[in-house]
Amino acid sequence: MNPIKNDNYQVFFDDSLNILNNILAQKKYSKIFILVDEQTSEHCLPVLQEKLPQLTEFDIIEVPNGEENKTIDFCIGIWRTLLDFEADRNALLINLGGGVVTDMGSFAAATYKRGIDFLQIPTTLLSQVDASVGGKTGIDMDNVKNIIGTFSQPQAVIICTDFLKTLPERELTSGLAEVLKHGIIADVDFFDELTLLNDAKEITVKHIHKSVSIKNKVVLADPFEKNIRKTLNYGHTIGHAIESWSLVNEKNSLLHGEAIAIGMICEAYLAKETNELSEEELEKITNTFIKFFGRYKIRPGIENALLDIMKQDKKNSNGKISFSLPTKIGNCSIDSFIEESLILDSLKYYQSI
Amino acid sequence: MNPIKNDNYQVFFDDSLNILNNILAQKKYSKIFILVDEQTSEHCLPVLQEKLPQLTEFDIIEVPNGEENKTIDFCIGIWRTLLDFEADRNALLINLGGGVVTDMGSFAAATYKRGIDFLQIPTTLLSQVDASVGGKTGIDMDNVKNIIGTFSQPQAVIICTDFLKTLPERELTSGLAEVLKHGIIADVDFFDELTLLNDAKEITVKHIHKSVSIKNKVVLADPFEKNIRKTLNYGHTIGHAIESWSLVNEKNSLLHGEAIAIGMICEAYLAKETNELSEEELEKITNTFIKFFGRYKIRPGIENALLDIMKQDKKNSNGKISFSLPTKIGNCSIDSFIEESLILDSLKYYQSI
């Protein structure tokens, strides 16, 4: 599978992880750190060590898993560990994990001594198709997602699908949401192909490659999210709000993909009401997400709390809540500012299906 | 006085602050925040408001003054205030203050929602000649200076020398250290001119302009500090260590310029011992700094503690302590890795003068 080229780095598809050896041989790093969470420490680090027995000189930094730990406190822990181990500007941080590890690790690396090199080895489907390209780093604060961060490029991204075998099915399905999103905003044929899958376990490296290619093309055209890159936010205004609410209020909280699957249904409704999306396409989108994700119960009464969270969204402008909405499957518009009553209607639509 | 052009922004010399009005008129910011510390809140904000009575729509964020407060905790306070006041990506942060305010404020702005616009209005001589160009943002952690930060450019820098009238003489003298440094590393005539001053109060806008020009030229040639920009670190390896030590251990701790004045004497000694700097030029440098700064007592017995701090320096590589050393007054080399015994000798040299 060919690597996908971004401006200054490439996304490699390499189940052998040999490419990691090559990169480390080319650059003489003074120290190597591997950031893991509890999960990837147990399930992915042994896989990496088995594939690359020659890689022995590194220190491990471990953070707890879960979005609720993508905080400045754990980021300070990473900075302090780098400092305690005397990491200099020629040190390398390898982020081995899902979105929490890749987002927080890359933020820590991008700001430690004004930036050290980092490599992304995303181990979940979600992080392989989403966090792997785009150079967004970030941590959450006060339950607002990715409110603190930078745009910073990794040295390389390495996608090894063997890591997906270590994932619970629920995590795999969560990742499918972003894959489906890439189809809806940019490629109707790809979306149609995905709707034929029985479940997320049928995802192949070809689907992942296609999904990354779509995202990469969008990101290259607009690295700082001034226009077309905003299409990647489809589903995320409402989805992030539901995710944030769930993180605080539910013991078994929603995964990112589960939340934005709901967001994509609600926002497809907004697109039908305000945009050119047809009734039939709204139904097709709704049915596809229900097929893979089932129905989540948005508790009646929380709608205004969700609106309050949406008002904190990074994408807003002048206090208005902003959306990226499909005009048809395979195409997406940006900068739709929708009034609050209609947003509430979209939640009702979801609750009614 | 002509503005000085960096890549994407300019340094304006404008005692009327009218340029601020022009910038605000050109860009429609959703909200304006002014970051001040206790000192600039009392002494500089009234000056700004008097000069620009039409500027009324802004919120003030105040942090305590002093390098010991350039921490992640106060940075979190800035982020949280921006969030609480619903600052979106079109908000502007104006940093009105010395290096603590401009360094920490620009780091907060560069990372809030992955970067909002910020303007620098440095109010001390030190920040006017040093923090004003170069795009370095940063905070301290565990007494290591600027260990967390980014390279991020402001929208503009506005230098208004009226703010210097609000400064205590000790602060003004501190700033003179960086002005002298620019002479030593790049312009012998400028250095000679400065040695004729009786004290820092005789500094004029022409000296500031010259000093900023020198720094700007260096920074433009090497924005990410790969080579020539390192010359700006002359005096800073030992100076930062003394500054950090003093911050923790002395009630009336050294100001940045006072510390790097000591560092420049010590490092000139290193340059004489290892480099081409002549005995006469070492004396000239030593006498100049003693003239303006007097003698500081480096307490006997702290030398190894200072070495330990130097080992944490961002500029080090592979565990070796790195220096930028003048080869003659007006010229500077980089990447001298000096053994510890000689560093200790340089401290003894300072203690003996």
XYZ file of C-alpha atoms in Angstrom:
706
model
C 0.000 0.000 0.000
C 1.530 3.331 -1.061
C 2.367 5.919 1.565
C 0.146 9.007 1.574
C 2.086 12.252 1.329
C 1.286 15.336 3.327
C 3.399 18.489 3.118
C 6.290 17.538 5.336
C 5.584 13.974 6.325
C 4.088 10.724 5.082
C 1.507 8.265 6.332
C 3.031 4.806 5.963
C 1.006 1.595 5.846
C 3.353 -0.984 7.215
C 2.327 -3.959 9.299
C 5.983 -4.924 9.764
C 6.849 -1.562 11.363
C 10.185 -1.738 9.521
C 9.657 1.842 8.462
C 10.126 2.840 12.101
C 13.583 1.301 12.038
C 14.424 3.194 8.875
C 13.323 6.503 10.353
C 15.298 5.950 13.545
C 18.370 5.003 11.509
C 18.124 8.185 9.414
C 17.796 10.571 12.346
C 20.141 10.293 15.272
C 17.849 11.014 18.191
C 19.459 11.715 21.559
C 16.673 9.873 23.379
C 13.512 8.029 22.442
C 10.343 8.106 24.521
C 7.234 6.031 23.876
C 3.953 7.403 25.171
C 1.336 4.750 25.923
C -1.842 4.479 27.917
C -2.816 1.581 30.181
C -4.440 -0.229 27.248
C -1.674 0.200 24.705
C 0.948 -0.538 27.326
C -0.673 -3.934 27.795
C -1.809 -4.750 24.260
C 0.267 -2.745 21.749
C 3.695 -2.270 23.269
C 4.324 -6.058 23.263
C 3.288 -6.179 19.576
C 5.711 -3.382 18.761
C 8.513 -5.051 20.704
C 7.876 -8.364 18.984
C 8.000 -6.760 15.544
C 11.091 -4.688 16.375
C 13.225 -6.648 18.854
C 16.213 -4.477 17.966
C 14.499 -1.386 19.425
C 15.593 -1.515 23.051
C 16.794 1.975 23.950
C 13.715 3.892 24.981
C 11.834 5.143 28.013
C 8.118 4.623 28.482
C 5.714 7.317 29.597
C 2.295 5.991 30.590
C -0.936 7.930 30.988
C -4.350 6.581 31.972
C -6.652 5.837 29.056
C -9.911 7.626 28.346
C -10.856 11.033 27.000
C -11.445 12.282 30.575
C -7.688 12.098 31.077
C -6.717 14.184 28.035
C -6.076 17.069 30.389
C -3.437 19.646 31.170
C -2.616 17.704 34.352
C -1.494 14.628 32.442
C 0.187 16.808 29.839
C 2.213 18.394 32.644
C 3.095 14.858 33.698
C 4.484 14.173 30.211
C 6.448 17.448 30.161
C 7.849 16.752 33.621
C 8.908 13.219 32.678
C 10.690 14.528 29.580
C 12.422 17.096 31.770
C 13.321 14.586 34.485
C 14.820 12.266 31.886
C 16.744 15.211 30.433
C 15.124 15.063 27.024
C 16.802 17.675 24.825
C 15.621 19.196 21.552
C 16.913 16.164 19.650
C 14.703 13.770 21.572
C 11.827 11.909 19.911
C 8.390 11.116 21.298
C 6.583 8.140 19.762
C 2.858 8.264 20.446
C 1.538 4.710 20.537
C -2.161 4.735 21.136
C -5.565 6.087 20.260
C -6.651 9.697 19.930
C -5.964 10.575 23.562
C -2.336 9.490 23.272
C -1.765 10.955 19.796
C -3.537 14.280 20.537
C -2.033 14.869 23.974
C 1.370 13.406 23.115
C 1.716 15.562 20.038
C 0.693 18.674 22.004
C 3.252 17.840 24.682
C 5.959 17.298 22.045
C 5.031 20.414 20.052
C 5.413 22.622 23.120
C 8.279 20.938 25.022
C 11.354 23.128 24.523
C 9.346 24.837 21.752
C 8.951 21.591 19.875
C 10.635 18.214 19.612
C 10.054 15.585 16.916
C 7.190 13.161 17.345
C 5.940 10.085 15.506
C 2.340 8.913 15.466
C 1.557 5.213 15.638
C -2.230 5.261 15.962
C -3.545 1.963 17.332
C -7.302 2.414 17.042
C -9.345 2.609 13.862
C -10.523 6.053 14.908
C -7.031 7.429 15.355
C -5.767 5.738 12.189
C -8.375 7.407 10.005
C -8.769 10.647 11.927
C -5.909 11.725 14.195
C -3.289 10.370 11.783
C -3.312 13.304 9.364
C -3.955 16.959 9.857
C -1.459 18.059 12.453
C -4.038 18.912 15.089
C -2.756 18.508 18.615
C -4.834 19.132 21.687
C -6.054 18.616 25.201
C -9.429 19.215 26.812
C -10.186 21.729 29.555
C -13.330 22.181 31.628
C -14.988 19.515 29.478
C -14.404 21.469 26.280
C -12.739 19.187 23.770
C -9.373 20.126 22.266
C -9.735 23.680 23.519
C -5.964 23.960 23.985
C -3.702 22.845 21.165
C -1.560 23.685 18.178
C -1.193 22.820 14.511
C 2.024 20.776 14.452
C 3.238 18.126 12.024
C 4.634 14.738 13.040
C 7.804 13.317 11.481
C 5.695 10.470 10.152
C 2.541 8.482 10.794
C 2.747 4.699 10.755
C -0.413 2.676 10.336
C -0.135 -0.974 11.343
C -3.461 -2.765 11.099
C -2.293 -5.554 13.389
C -2.988 -3.224 16.298
C -6.672 -3.225 15.382
C -6.840 -6.918 16.318
C -6.245 -5.871 19.919
C -9.323 -3.623 19.906
C -12.733 -4.381 21.444
C -15.450 -4.354 18.767
C -17.054 -1.265 20.296
C -13.827 0.707 19.706
C -13.626 -0.553 16.142
C -17.202 0.503 15.443
C -16.496 3.916 16.921
C -13.775 4.391 14.306
C -16.164 3.479 11.522
C -18.061 6.726 12.173
C -15.191 8.848 10.855
C -14.736 6.534 7.863
C -18.410 6.955 6.989
C -18.049 10.718 7.457
C -15.296 10.864 4.863
C -17.659 9.145 2.433
C -20.530 11.539 3.159
C -18.488 14.729 2.792
C -16.404 13.709 -0.220
C -17.123 10.379 -1.962
C -20.560 8.864 -2.483
C -19.190 5.629 -3.998
C -17.013 5.041 -0.971
C -19.988 5.688 1.303
C -22.143 3.249 -0.657
C -19.431 0.609 -0.418
C -19.259 1.054 3.350
C -23.022 0.745 3.813
C -22.718 -2.819 2.462
C -20.483 -3.941 5.328
C -22.095 -6.082 7.982
C -20.067 -4.602 10.789
C -16.847 -2.736 11.582
C -14.834 -5.964 11.734
C -15.077 -6.114 7.942
C -13.048 -2.897 7.563
C -9.852 -3.555 5.569
C -6.623 -1.652 5.074
C -7.981 -0.500 1.708
C -10.855 1.270 3.444
C -8.425 2.851 5.883
C -6.149 3.966 3.043
C -9.079 5.488 1.155
C -10.327 7.247 4.267
C -6.907 8.724 5.067
C -6.511 9.799 1.427
C -9.746 11.752 1.558
C -8.826 13.479 4.789
C -5.292 14.161 3.595
C -6.513 15.823 0.405
C -8.805 18.125 2.373
C -6.134 18.969 4.937
C -3.507 19.717 2.291
C -5.879 22.118 0.559
C -6.541 24.004 3.794
C -4.102 23.230 6.601
C -5.340 25.894 9.033
C -9.056 25.243 8.655
C -10.002 28.472 6.971
C -12.475 26.893 4.515
C -12.708 23.362 3.009
C -11.133 21.677 6.031
C -14.191 22.705 7.992
C -16.130 20.017 6.075
C -14.373 17.487 8.331
C -16.357 18.966 11.199
C -19.612 17.547 9.852
C -21.362 15.854 12.761
C -18.957 17.316 15.268
C -20.822 20.374 16.551
C -23.684 18.354 17.997
C -21.535 15.231 18.333
C -18.918 16.930 20.510
C -21.615 18.401 22.728
C -23.205 14.987 23.277
C -19.787 13.451 23.860
C -18.845 16.112 26.418
C -22.174 15.789 28.200
C -21.874 12.028 28.295
C -18.311 12.191 29.647
C -19.467 14.190 32.649
C -22.830 12.622 33.283
C -22.683 8.971 32.273
C -20.740 6.205 33.898
C -20.418 4.260 30.658
C -19.858 7.313 28.520
C -20.072 7.480 24.722
C -16.999 6.939 22.593
C -16.085 9.717 20.157
C -17.363 7.855 17.089
C -20.597 6.912 18.819
C -21.218 10.554 19.660
C -20.471 11.915 16.223
C -22.623 9.189 14.643
C -25.495 10.803 16.549
C -24.198 14.237 15.541
C -24.155 13.251 11.873
C -27.791 12.152 12.002
C -28.864 15.394 13.722
C -26.806 17.552 11.396
C -28.098 15.700 8.323
C -31.532 16.745 9.581
C -30.296 20.357 9.760
C -28.971 19.958 6.220
C -32.328 18.722 5.024
C -34.095 21.662 6.687
C -31.742 24.434 5.548
C -29.622 23.074 2.765
C -30.107 20.987 -0.354
C -29.945 17.559 1.278
C -32.933 15.501 0.128
C -35.353 13.618 2.354
C -34.099 10.351 0.794
C -30.469 11.099 1.564
C -31.319 12.064 5.141
C -33.003 8.674 5.486
C -30.042 6.881 3.948
C -27.627 8.577 6.348
C -29.902 7.947 9.329
C -30.423 4.276 8.490
C -26.716 3.671 7.950
C -25.707 5.038 11.323
C -28.568 3.266 13.098
C -27.476 0.022 11.412
C -23.935 0.235 12.802
C -24.505 2.162 16.040
C -28.052 1.443 17.129
C -30.109 4.037 18.956
C -28.760 6.111 21.819
C -31.166 7.676 24.256
C -30.648 11.442 24.385
C -32.293 12.041 27.755
C -35.211 14.460 27.513
C -34.392 17.654 29.412
C -30.691 17.894 28.563
C -31.206 19.756 25.293
C -30.360 23.188 26.692
C -27.280 21.839 28.423
C -26.161 20.518 25.021
C -26.783 23.928 23.448
C -24.646 25.559 26.149
C -21.792 23.208 25.301
C -22.183 23.948 21.584
C -21.784 27.655 22.324
C -18.222 26.907 23.513
C -17.310 25.229 20.225
C -14.023 26.381 18.669
C -15.710 26.678 15.283
C -18.193 29.341 16.362
C -17.871 32.924 15.320
C -19.327 35.999 16.987
C -21.370 33.843 19.324
C -23.180 31.957 16.545
C -23.097 28.167 16.444
C -21.494 26.963 13.249
C -22.101 23.806 11.227
C -20.675 21.988 8.235
C -23.589 20.364 6.450
C -23.786 17.973 3.489
C -25.584 19.288 0.415
C -25.744 15.727 -0.877
C -23.902 12.527 -0.038
C -20.370 13.139 -1.334
C -20.397 16.904 -0.908
C -20.389 19.264 2.060
C -20.847 22.990 2.701
C -19.358 25.014 5.556
C -20.212 27.950 7.820
C -23.940 27.397 8.265
C -25.031 29.320 11.331
C -28.194 27.688 12.593
C -30.678 29.139 15.053
C -31.100 27.401 18.357
C -34.724 26.317 17.838
C -33.775 24.335 14.753
C -30.870 22.710 16.591
C -33.369 21.620 19.241
C -35.600 20.242 16.465
C -32.712 18.139 15.183
C -32.318 16.560 18.628
C -36.062 15.844 18.616
C -35.686 14.251 15.186
C -33.034 11.905 16.588
C -35.168 11.134 19.617
C -38.086 10.268 17.341
C -36.376 7.775 15.057
C 11.039 56.007 13.132
C 10.459 53.357 10.417
C 8.728 50.127 11.333
C 10.949 47.018 11.317
C 9.626 44.236 9.120
C 9.675 40.584 10.113
C 8.178 37.892 7.889
C 4.525 38.291 8.697
C 4.383 41.241 11.024
C 5.996 44.573 11.788
C 7.478 46.233 14.836
C 6.012 49.726 14.996
C 7.582 52.602 16.909
C 4.647 54.759 17.817
C 4.338 56.754 21.004
C 0.813 57.818 20.026
C -0.406 54.194 19.796
C -2.511 55.274 16.813
C -1.252 52.224 14.972
C -3.253 50.108 17.412
C -6.402 51.861 16.279
C -5.528 51.220 12.651
C -4.948 47.518 13.265
C -8.216 47.136 15.152
C -10.063 48.964 12.389
C -8.621 46.676 9.702
C -9.476 43.427 11.455
C -12.912 42.886 12.871
C -12.189 41.050 16.093
C -15.083 39.395 17.881
C -13.648 40.286 21.277
C -10.569 42.060 22.588
C -8.731 41.023 25.731
C -5.861 42.925 27.334
C -3.445 40.918 29.453
C -1.703 42.931 32.167
C 0.159 42.242 35.365
C -0.278 44.132 38.636
C 2.349 46.667 37.600
C 1.123 47.365 34.081
C -2.467 47.396 35.270
C -1.555 50.290 37.539
C 1.023 52.135 35.444
C 0.525 51.284 31.753
C -3.175 50.610 31.253
C -4.051 54.222 32.237
C -1.453 55.491 29.736
C -2.969 53.337 26.998
C -6.483 54.488 27.846
C -5.417 58.112 27.855
C -3.789 57.766 24.447
C -6.717 55.827 22.989
C -9.905 57.003 24.703
C -11.950 55.502 21.858
C -10.851 51.982 22.817
C -13.516 50.973 25.313
C -14.680 47.514 24.329
C -12.270 45.111 25.957
C -11.910 42.762 28.907
C -8.885 42.771 31.181
C -7.039 39.664 32.315
C -4.607 40.280 35.149
C -1.764 38.062 36.314
C 0.687 38.714 39.147
C 4.001 40.175 38.054
C 7.373 38.495 38.386
C 9.114 35.664 36.568
C 8.090 33.244 39.355
C 4.518 33.550 38.103
C 5.240 32.692 34.457
C 3.826 29.259 35.123
C 1.365 26.808 33.682
C -1.000 27.625 36.571
C -1.367 31.246 35.519
C -1.465 30.215 31.885
C -4.417 27.958 32.722
C -5.978 31.010 34.356
C -5.654 32.932 31.088
C -7.088 30.042 29.030
C -9.978 29.663 31.473
C -10.790 33.372 31.385
C -10.809 33.340 27.584
C -13.128 30.336 27.725
C -15.397 31.855 30.381
C -15.716 35.041 28.336
C -16.506 32.919 25.264
C -13.497 34.066 23.266
C -13.747 32.493 19.810
C -11.057 32.063 17.142
C -11.588 35.648 16.011
C -10.729 37.074 19.398
C -7.582 39.129 19.991
C -5.266 39.120 22.979
C -3.203 42.274 23.553
C -0.225 41.599 25.798
C 0.593 44.794 27.677
C 3.603 44.267 29.876
C 7.098 42.995 30.261
C 8.527 39.627 29.286
C 6.323 37.651 31.648
C 3.163 39.073 30.108
C 4.391 38.908 26.491
C 5.899 35.397 26.794
C 3.044 33.817 28.733
C 0.307 35.757 26.948
C 1.603 34.799 23.534
C 1.871 31.131 24.587
C -1.703 31.238 25.887
C -2.923 32.854 22.654
C -0.915 30.527 20.399
C -2.492 27.459 22.012
C -6.032 28.648 22.810
C -8.338 27.022 20.236
C -5.138 26.178 18.333
C -4.204 29.804 18.034
C -5.849 33.220 18.186
C -4.329 36.541 17.128
C -2.195 38.425 19.612
C -0.509 41.821 19.708
C 2.581 42.624 21.731
C 2.886 45.967 23.481
C 6.078 45.498 25.483
C 6.325 48.016 28.305
C 9.820 47.379 29.668
C 13.099 48.091 27.927
C 13.956 44.399 28.184
C 10.785 43.245 26.464
C 10.977 46.015 23.855
C 14.433 44.978 22.716
C 14.173 41.249 23.374
C 10.706 39.732 23.547
C 9.379 42.025 20.819
C 10.773 40.088 17.858
C 11.435 36.444 17.315
C 8.119 34.733 17.935
C 9.251 32.832 21.005
C 6.457 32.146 23.448
C 6.916 30.346 26.716
C 6.355 29.554 30.330
C 8.650 28.165 33.014
C 8.253 24.828 34.778
C 10.090 23.446 37.794
C 12.326 26.517 37.679
C 13.466 25.799 34.124
C 12.957 28.916 32.068
C 10.757 28.835 28.953
C 10.790 25.054 28.973
C 7.278 24.954 27.516
C 6.493 27.136 24.525
C 6.043 27.535 20.800
C 7.341 29.607 17.928
C 4.352 31.826 17.072
C 4.173 35.216 15.404
C 2.172 38.165 16.715
C -0.026 40.296 14.458
C 2.206 43.235 15.302
C 4.516 44.620 17.944
C 4.038 48.200 19.093
C 6.845 49.969 20.886
C 5.827 53.071 22.802
C 8.726 54.553 24.731
C 6.388 56.504 27.025
C 5.857 53.268 28.953
C 9.543 53.288 29.894
C 8.918 56.407 31.970
C 6.836 54.260 34.309
C 9.757 51.896 34.974
C 11.972 51.815 38.056
C 15.617 52.449 37.128
C 16.586 48.908 38.079
C 14.188 47.524 35.445
C 15.543 49.931 32.846
C 19.115 48.865 33.571
C 18.099 45.225 33.307
C 16.940 45.873 29.737
C 20.250 47.483 28.877
C 21.919 44.068 29.201
C 20.180 42.755 26.072
C 20.949 45.975 24.178
C 24.644 45.565 25.030
C 24.437 41.912 23.986
C 23.215 42.890 20.528
C 26.260 45.111 20.213
C 28.685 42.386 21.318
C 27.332 39.700 19.003
C 26.794 41.856 15.920
C 27.927 45.483 15.943
C 31.073 46.809 17.613
C 30.284 50.460 16.808
C 26.914 50.153 18.485
C 28.546 48.547 21.524
C 31.146 51.313 21.733
C 28.394 53.942 21.556
C 26.551 52.257 24.420
C 29.626 52.084 26.641
C 29.682 55.913 26.596
C 26.282 56.183 28.288
C 26.294 57.161 31.925
C 23.331 54.986 32.793
C 20.295 53.252 31.319
C 18.149 56.381 31.603
C 20.109 57.788 28.654
C 18.785 55.074 26.322
C 16.825 56.631 23.443
C 14.368 55.292 20.895
C 17.241 55.231 18.382
C 19.131 52.735 20.551
C 15.989 50.627 20.882
C 15.394 50.735 17.139
C 18.981 49.692 16.437
C 18.794 46.896 18.965
C 15.527 45.524 17.544
C 16.966 45.784 14.003
C 19.937 43.624 14.954
C 17.776 41.000 16.600
C 15.265 41.051 13.763
C 17.955 40.473 11.137
C 19.257 37.457 13.050
C 15.790 36.025 13.625
C 14.761 36.448 9.993
C 17.858 34.568 8.851
C 17.110 31.655 11.183
C 13.589 31.652 12.617
C 13.807 28.216 14.284
C 17.196 28.651 15.912
C 19.106 26.121 13.875
C 22.258 28.236 13.530
C 22.869 32.011 13.607
C 19.928 32.715 15.929
C 21.812 30.821 18.599
C 24.181 33.825 18.830
C 21.371 35.587 20.718
C 21.925 33.068 23.493
C 25.286 34.587 24.357
C 25.361 35.030 28.140
C 22.201 33.012 28.579
C 23.533 29.547 29.466
C 25.206 30.719 32.649
C 22.891 33.721 33.002
C 19.712 31.595 32.984
C 21.211 29.260 35.568
C 22.056 32.129 37.898
C 18.633 33.652 37.288
C 16.844 30.369 38.067
C 18.953 29.796 41.174
C 18.308 33.320 42.385
C 14.549 33.017 41.800
C 14.361 30.022 44.113
C 16.923 31.003 46.724
C 16.934 34.766 47.055
C 14.239 36.983 48.411
C 15.258 39.929 46.263
C 16.012 37.827 43.217
C 17.966 38.947 40.169
C 16.199 40.434 37.177
C 16.752 38.730 33.827
C 19.126 41.400 32.528
C 21.091 41.439 35.756
C 21.587 37.693 35.513
C 22.624 37.628 31.878
C 25.015 40.532 32.499
C 26.816 38.139 34.851
C 26.438 35.370 32.276
C 28.000 37.521 29.560
C 31.062 38.221 31.725
C 31.493 34.515 32.533
C 30.946 33.456 28.949
C 33.335 36.119 27.660
C 35.879 34.428 29.916
C 35.030 31.091 28.275
C 35.442 32.767 24.891
C 38.854 34.054 25.880
C 39.905 30.592 27.067
C 38.609 28.576 24.109
C 37.908 30.961 21.316
C 39.575 33.936 19.668
C 38.388 36.593 22.093
C 41.351 38.677 23.222
C 42.293 39.480 26.805
C 41.630 43.187 26.048
C 38.131 42.515 24.748
C 37.316 40.330 27.752
C 38.348 43.256 29.955
C 36.294 45.694 27.930
C 33.202 43.500 28.213
C 33.791 42.887 31.916
C 34.305 46.565 32.707
C 31.231 47.632 30.758
C 28.900 45.283 32.596
C 30.460 46.101 35.966
C 29.996 49.805 35.182
C 26.249 49.434 34.607
C 25.419 46.492 36.881
C 27.993 46.515 39.659
C 29.213 43.286 41.220
C 26.855 40.487 42.245
C 27.994 37.991 44.849
C 27.819 34.456 43.423
C 27.775 32.620 46.756
C 30.667 30.188 47.100
C 29.350 26.623 47.176
C 26.482 26.997 44.700
C 28.616 26.312 41.621
C 27.521 22.692 41.230
C 23.877 23.633 41.681
C 24.347 26.114 38.823
C 25.918 23.393 36.672
C 22.919 21.140 37.346
C 20.583 23.863 36.134
C 22.714 24.396 33.007
C 22.341 20.710 32.191
C 18.591 21.308 31.772
C 19.143 24.057 29.221
C 17.065 23.784 26.037
C 20.145 24.497 23.941
C 22.066 21.435 25.090
C 22.567 18.429 22.880
C 23.367 14.863 23.893
C 23.919 15.929 27.490
C 26.608 18.501 26.658
C 26.276 22.102 27.809
C 26.208 24.442 24.847
C 27.414 28.038 24.557
C 27.371 30.872 22.039
C 30.634 32.747 22.458
C 31.963 35.987 20.931
C 35.077 35.638 18.795
C 35.509 39.408 19.011
C 33.201 42.262 19.933
C 30.759 42.432 17.007
C 30.907 38.748 16.113
C 29.739 35.530 17.756
C 30.173 31.788 17.242
C 27.718 29.045 18.220
C 27.684 25.450 19.478
C 30.708 25.507 21.749
C 30.431 22.583 24.116
C 32.507 23.430 27.156
C 33.698 21.036 29.829
C 32.403 21.515 33.336
C 35.737 22.395 34.945
C 36.150 25.370 32.640
C 32.589 26.514 33.357
C 33.475 26.439 37.051
C 36.613 28.475 36.261
C 34.472 31.125 34.575
C 32.400 31.470 37.763
C 35.639 31.822 39.721
C 36.742 34.524 37.271
C 33.551 36.465 37.990
C 33.986 35.984 41.716
C 37.540 37.322 41.493
C 36.869 40.576 39.647
